[in-house]
Coordinates of C-alpha atoms in Angstrom, one line a residue:
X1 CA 1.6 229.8 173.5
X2 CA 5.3 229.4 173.4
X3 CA 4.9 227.1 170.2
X4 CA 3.0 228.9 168.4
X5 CA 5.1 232.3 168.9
X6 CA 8.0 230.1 167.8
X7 CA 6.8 229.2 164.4
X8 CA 5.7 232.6 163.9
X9 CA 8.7 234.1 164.2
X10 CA 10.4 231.4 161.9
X11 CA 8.2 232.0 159.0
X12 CA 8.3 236.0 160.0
X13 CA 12.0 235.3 159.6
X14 CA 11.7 233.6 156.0
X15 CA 9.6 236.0 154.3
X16 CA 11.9 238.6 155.1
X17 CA 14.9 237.8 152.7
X18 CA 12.1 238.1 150.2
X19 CA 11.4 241.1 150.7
X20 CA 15.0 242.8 151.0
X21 CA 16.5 244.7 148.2
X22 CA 19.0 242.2 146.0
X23 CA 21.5 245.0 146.5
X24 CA 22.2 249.1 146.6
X25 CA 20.0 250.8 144.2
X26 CA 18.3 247.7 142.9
X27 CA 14.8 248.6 143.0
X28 CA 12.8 248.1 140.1
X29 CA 15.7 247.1 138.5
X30 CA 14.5 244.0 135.8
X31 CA 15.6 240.4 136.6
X32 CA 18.8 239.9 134.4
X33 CA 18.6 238.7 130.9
X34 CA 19.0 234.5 130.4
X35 CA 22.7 234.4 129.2
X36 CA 22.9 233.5 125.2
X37 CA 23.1 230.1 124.1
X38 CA 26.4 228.6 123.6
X39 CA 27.4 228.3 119.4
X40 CA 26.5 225.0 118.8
X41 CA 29.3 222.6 117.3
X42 CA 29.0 220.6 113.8
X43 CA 25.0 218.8 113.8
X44 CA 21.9 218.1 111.7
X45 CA 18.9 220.0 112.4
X46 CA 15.8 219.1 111.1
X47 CA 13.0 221.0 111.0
X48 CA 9.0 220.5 109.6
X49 CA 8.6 221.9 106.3
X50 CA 5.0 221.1 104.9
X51 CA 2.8 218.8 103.9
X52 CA 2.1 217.3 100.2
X53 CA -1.3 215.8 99.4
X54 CA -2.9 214.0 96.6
X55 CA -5.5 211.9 95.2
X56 CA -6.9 209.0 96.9
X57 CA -5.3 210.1 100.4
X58 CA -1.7 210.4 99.4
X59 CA 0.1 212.5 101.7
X60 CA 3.9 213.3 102.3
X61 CA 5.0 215.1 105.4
X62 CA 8.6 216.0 104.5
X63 CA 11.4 217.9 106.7
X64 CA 14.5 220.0 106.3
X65 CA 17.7 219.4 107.6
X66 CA 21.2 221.4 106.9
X67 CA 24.5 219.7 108.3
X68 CA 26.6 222.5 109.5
X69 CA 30.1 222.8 111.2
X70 CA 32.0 222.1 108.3
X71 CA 32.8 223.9 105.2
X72 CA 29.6 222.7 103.7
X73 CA 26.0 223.3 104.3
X74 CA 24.5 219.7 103.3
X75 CA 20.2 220.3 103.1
X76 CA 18.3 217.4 102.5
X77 CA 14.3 216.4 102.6
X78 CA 13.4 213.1 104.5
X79 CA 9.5 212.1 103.9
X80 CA 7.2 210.4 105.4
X81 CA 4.6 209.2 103.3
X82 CA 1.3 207.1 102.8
X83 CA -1.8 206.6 102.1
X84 CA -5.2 207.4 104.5
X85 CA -6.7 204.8 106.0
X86 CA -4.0 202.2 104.2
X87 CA -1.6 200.3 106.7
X88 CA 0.6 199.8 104.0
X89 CA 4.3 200.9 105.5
X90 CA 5.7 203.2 102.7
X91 CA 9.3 204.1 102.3
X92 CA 10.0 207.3 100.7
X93 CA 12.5 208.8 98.0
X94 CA 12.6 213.0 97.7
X95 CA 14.7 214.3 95.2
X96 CA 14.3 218.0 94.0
X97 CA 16.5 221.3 94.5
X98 CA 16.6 223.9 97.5
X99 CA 17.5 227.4 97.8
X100 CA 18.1 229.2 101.2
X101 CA 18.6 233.1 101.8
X102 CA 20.9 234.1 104.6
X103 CA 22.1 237.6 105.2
X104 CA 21.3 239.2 102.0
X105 CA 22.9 235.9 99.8
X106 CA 21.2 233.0 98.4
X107 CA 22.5 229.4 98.4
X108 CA 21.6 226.9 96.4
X109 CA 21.7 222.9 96.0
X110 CA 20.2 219.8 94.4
X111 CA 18.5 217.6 97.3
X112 CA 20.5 215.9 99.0
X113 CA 23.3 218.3 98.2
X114 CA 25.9 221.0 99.8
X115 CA 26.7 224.8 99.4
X116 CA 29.9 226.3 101.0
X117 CA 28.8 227.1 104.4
X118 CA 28.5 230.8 105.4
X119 CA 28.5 230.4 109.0
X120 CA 25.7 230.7 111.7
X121 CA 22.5 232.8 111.4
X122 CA 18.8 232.3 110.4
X123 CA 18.7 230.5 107.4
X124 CA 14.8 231.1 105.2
X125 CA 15.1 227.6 102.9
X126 CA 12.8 226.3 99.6
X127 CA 12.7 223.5 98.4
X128 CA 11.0 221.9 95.2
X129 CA 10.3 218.2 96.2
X130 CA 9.2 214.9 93.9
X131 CA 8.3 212.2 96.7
X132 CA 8.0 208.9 95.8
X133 CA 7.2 206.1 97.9
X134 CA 8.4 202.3 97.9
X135 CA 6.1 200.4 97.3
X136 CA 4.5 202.2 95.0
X137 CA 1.4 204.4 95.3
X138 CA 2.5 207.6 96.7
X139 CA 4.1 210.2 93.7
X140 CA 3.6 214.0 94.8
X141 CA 5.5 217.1 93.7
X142 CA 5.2 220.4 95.5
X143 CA 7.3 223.2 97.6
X144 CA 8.0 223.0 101.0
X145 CA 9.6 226.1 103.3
X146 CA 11.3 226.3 106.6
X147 CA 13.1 228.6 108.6
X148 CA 16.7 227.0 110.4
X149 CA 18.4 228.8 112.6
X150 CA 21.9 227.5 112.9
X151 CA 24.9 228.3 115.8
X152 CA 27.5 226.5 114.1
X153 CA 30.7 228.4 113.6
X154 CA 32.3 228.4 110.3
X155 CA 35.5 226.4 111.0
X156 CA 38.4 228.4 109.8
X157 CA 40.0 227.4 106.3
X158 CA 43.1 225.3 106.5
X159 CA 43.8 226.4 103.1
X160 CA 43.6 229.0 100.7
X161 CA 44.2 230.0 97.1
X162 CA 44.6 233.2 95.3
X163 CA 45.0 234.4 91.9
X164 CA 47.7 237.4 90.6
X165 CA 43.9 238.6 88.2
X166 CA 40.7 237.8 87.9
X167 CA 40.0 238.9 83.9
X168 CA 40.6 237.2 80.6
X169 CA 40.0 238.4 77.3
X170 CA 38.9 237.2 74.0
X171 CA 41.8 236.5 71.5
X172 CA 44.3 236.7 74.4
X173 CA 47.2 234.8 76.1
X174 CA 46.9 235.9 79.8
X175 CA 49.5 234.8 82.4
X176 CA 48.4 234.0 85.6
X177 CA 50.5 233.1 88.8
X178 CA 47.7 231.0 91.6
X179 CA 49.1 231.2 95.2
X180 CA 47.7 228.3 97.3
X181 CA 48.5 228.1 101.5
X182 CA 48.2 225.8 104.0
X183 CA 47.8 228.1 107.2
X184 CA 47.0 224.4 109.6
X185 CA 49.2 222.4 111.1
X186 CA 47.1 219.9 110.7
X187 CA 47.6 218.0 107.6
X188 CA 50.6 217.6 105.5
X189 CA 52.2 218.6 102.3
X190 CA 50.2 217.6 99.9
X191 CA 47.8 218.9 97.6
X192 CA 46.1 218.4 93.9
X193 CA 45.5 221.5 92.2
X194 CA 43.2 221.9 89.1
X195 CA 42.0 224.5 86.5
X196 CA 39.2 223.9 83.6
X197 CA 37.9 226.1 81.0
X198 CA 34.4 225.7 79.0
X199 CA 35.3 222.8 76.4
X200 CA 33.3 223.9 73.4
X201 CA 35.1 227.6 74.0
X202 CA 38.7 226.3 72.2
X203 CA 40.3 227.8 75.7
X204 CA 43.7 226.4 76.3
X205 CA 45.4 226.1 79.4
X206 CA 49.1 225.5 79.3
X207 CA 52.2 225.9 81.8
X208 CA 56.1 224.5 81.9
X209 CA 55.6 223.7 85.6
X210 CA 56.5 219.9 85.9
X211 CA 54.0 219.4 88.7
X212 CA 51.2 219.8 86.6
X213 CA 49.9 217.5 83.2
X214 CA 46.9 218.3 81.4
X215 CA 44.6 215.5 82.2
X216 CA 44.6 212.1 79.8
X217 CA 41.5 210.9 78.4
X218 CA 40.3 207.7 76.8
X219 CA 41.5 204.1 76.6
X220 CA 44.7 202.8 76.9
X221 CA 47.0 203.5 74.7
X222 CA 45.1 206.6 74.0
X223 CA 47.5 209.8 74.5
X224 CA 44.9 212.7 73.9
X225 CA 44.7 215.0 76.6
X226 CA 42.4 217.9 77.6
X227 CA 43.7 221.3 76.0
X228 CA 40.8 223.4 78.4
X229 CA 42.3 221.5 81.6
X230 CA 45.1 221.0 83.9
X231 CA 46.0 219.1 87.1
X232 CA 49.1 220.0 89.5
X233 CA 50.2 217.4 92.2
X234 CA 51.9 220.2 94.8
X235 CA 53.8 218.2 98.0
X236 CA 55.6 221.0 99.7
X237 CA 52.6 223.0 101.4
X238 CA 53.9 224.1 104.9
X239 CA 52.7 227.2 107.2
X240 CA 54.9 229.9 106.1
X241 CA 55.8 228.5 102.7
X242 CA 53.1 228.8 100.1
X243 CA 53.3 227.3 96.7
X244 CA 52.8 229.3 93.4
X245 CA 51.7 227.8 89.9
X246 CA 52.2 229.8 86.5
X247 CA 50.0 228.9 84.0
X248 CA 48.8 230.2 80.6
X249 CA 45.4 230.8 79.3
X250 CA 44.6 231.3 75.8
X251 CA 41.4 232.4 74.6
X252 CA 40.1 232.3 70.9
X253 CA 37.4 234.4 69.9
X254 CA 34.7 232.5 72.0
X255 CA 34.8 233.5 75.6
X256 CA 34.9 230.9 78.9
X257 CA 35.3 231.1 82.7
X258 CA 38.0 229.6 84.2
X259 CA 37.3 227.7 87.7
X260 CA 40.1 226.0 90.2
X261 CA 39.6 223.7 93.2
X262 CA 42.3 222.4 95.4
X263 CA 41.7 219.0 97.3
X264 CA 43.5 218.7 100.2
X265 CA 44.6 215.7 103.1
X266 CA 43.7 216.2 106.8
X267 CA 44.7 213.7 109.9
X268 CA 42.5 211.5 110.8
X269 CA 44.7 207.9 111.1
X270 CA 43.2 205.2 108.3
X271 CA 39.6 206.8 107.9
X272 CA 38.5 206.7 104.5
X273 CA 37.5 210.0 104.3
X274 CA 40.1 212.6 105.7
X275 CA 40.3 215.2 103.0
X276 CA 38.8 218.6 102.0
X277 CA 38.2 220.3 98.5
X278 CA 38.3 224.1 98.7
X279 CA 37.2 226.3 95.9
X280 CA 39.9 228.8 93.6
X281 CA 39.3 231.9 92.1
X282 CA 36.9 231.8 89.3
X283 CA 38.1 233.9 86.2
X284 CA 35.7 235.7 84.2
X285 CA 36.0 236.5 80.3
X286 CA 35.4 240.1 79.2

């Protein structure tokens, strides 16, 4: 009997941890949430997004994918297409546009194409799609949905750029003073600056500022240069001492936006592609 009493008491023994309280006042206290999921860093995901058919068995399944991490969000389409009952292997082409609503704001793209990046969330996307496949034999057009979530944090600007107003105004030379900042330590000094007006507006933009040129067109020796834009080569961007550009804007009676972008070099040894281009202020005409 001795064995027998031994191996009950063993497995008396194990059941009991399973039925002691976890600790005081735990009872019918809920097994603690799973802990969140780490923010993801810069990826692609892909998603399904719907299927396209058409006559004589042509079908597309196609997919969404953003790229996020960066200061863009990059969607695109990739297809696969063909033909039922056909072993013909088909490459496929998508081209089309995409709109996706996150947060209360809509983005918007051409496909393959970017929008500034708002940072992570639930992303509802749209997209019109033409697929066409290689050989040919597959040509379908429809819309195709998909919700993304994304965990990629926006990455923090390196750079920035302000204006000193945001109005212009018809018949009117307006002087305005842009602020750009390098807050990185990554990087250097330099940086190109740009402005551009509406062409067929007769907006002129002008400044005494030796950094910048209004851009030359044509062929050499052609000197005519673009009255409606301008282009500033700035080398002294450092943390702590900004860079400020006068320029002046005169408007005719026709009215025109003015939009600014700064491009911008970040480490990265020989790599070919080591830069950013950030978006200025945008002045409106009133």
């Amino acid at each position: 009997m001795r064995p027998t009493t031994v191996v009950k008491l063993l497995a008396g023994a194990a059941a009991l941890p399973l039925l002691a309280p976890a600790g005081p006042g735990s009872w019918g206290r809920p097994p603690a949430a799973p802990p969140a999921p780490a923010a993801a860093g810069p990826g692609t995901l892909c998603v399904p997004a719907g299927t396209l058919r058409g006559p004589d068995g042509a079908y597309a399944e196609v997919g969404l994918c953003a790229d996020s991490g960066g200061p863009r969000l990059t969607v695109s389409a990739p297809a696969s297409c063909g033909r039922a009952g056909s072993r013909t292997p088909y490459g496929c082409r998508t081209t089309g546009t995409w709109t996706a609503r996150h947060a209360g704001t809509t983005l918007a793209g051409t496909l393959p194409g970017p929008a500034e990046y708002p940072g992570p969330g639930r992303y509802d996307v749209t997209a019109s799609v033409h697929v066409r496949s290689e050989p040919a034999g597959v040509d379908l057009h429809g819309t195709v949905r998909a919700t993304m979530p994304l965990t990629a944090p926006r990455p923090r600007p390196t750079h920035t750029v302000t204006a000193d107003r945001t109005t212009l105004r018809r018949d009117t030379t307006t002087t305005v003073t842009y602020t750009v900042r390098r807050d990185s330590d990554d990087g250097d000094g330099s940086a190109r600056f740009g402005l551009i007006g509406e062409e067929t507006s007769g907006v002129r933009i002008s400044t005494t500022d030796p950094r910048c040129v209004n851009p030359l067109i044509g062929r050499y020796p052609a000197t005519t240069r673009l009255p409606h834009a301008l282009d500033c080569a700035l080398t002294t961007l450092q943390p702590g001492h900004p860079e400020t550009v006068t320029v002046r804007i005169s408007l005719g009676p026709e009215c025109s936006t003015v939009v600014s972008k700064l491009g911008y070099w970040m480490p990265d040894g020989q790599a070919l592609y080591t830069g950013g281009m950030l978006p200025g202020p945008k002045l409106t005409c009133v």
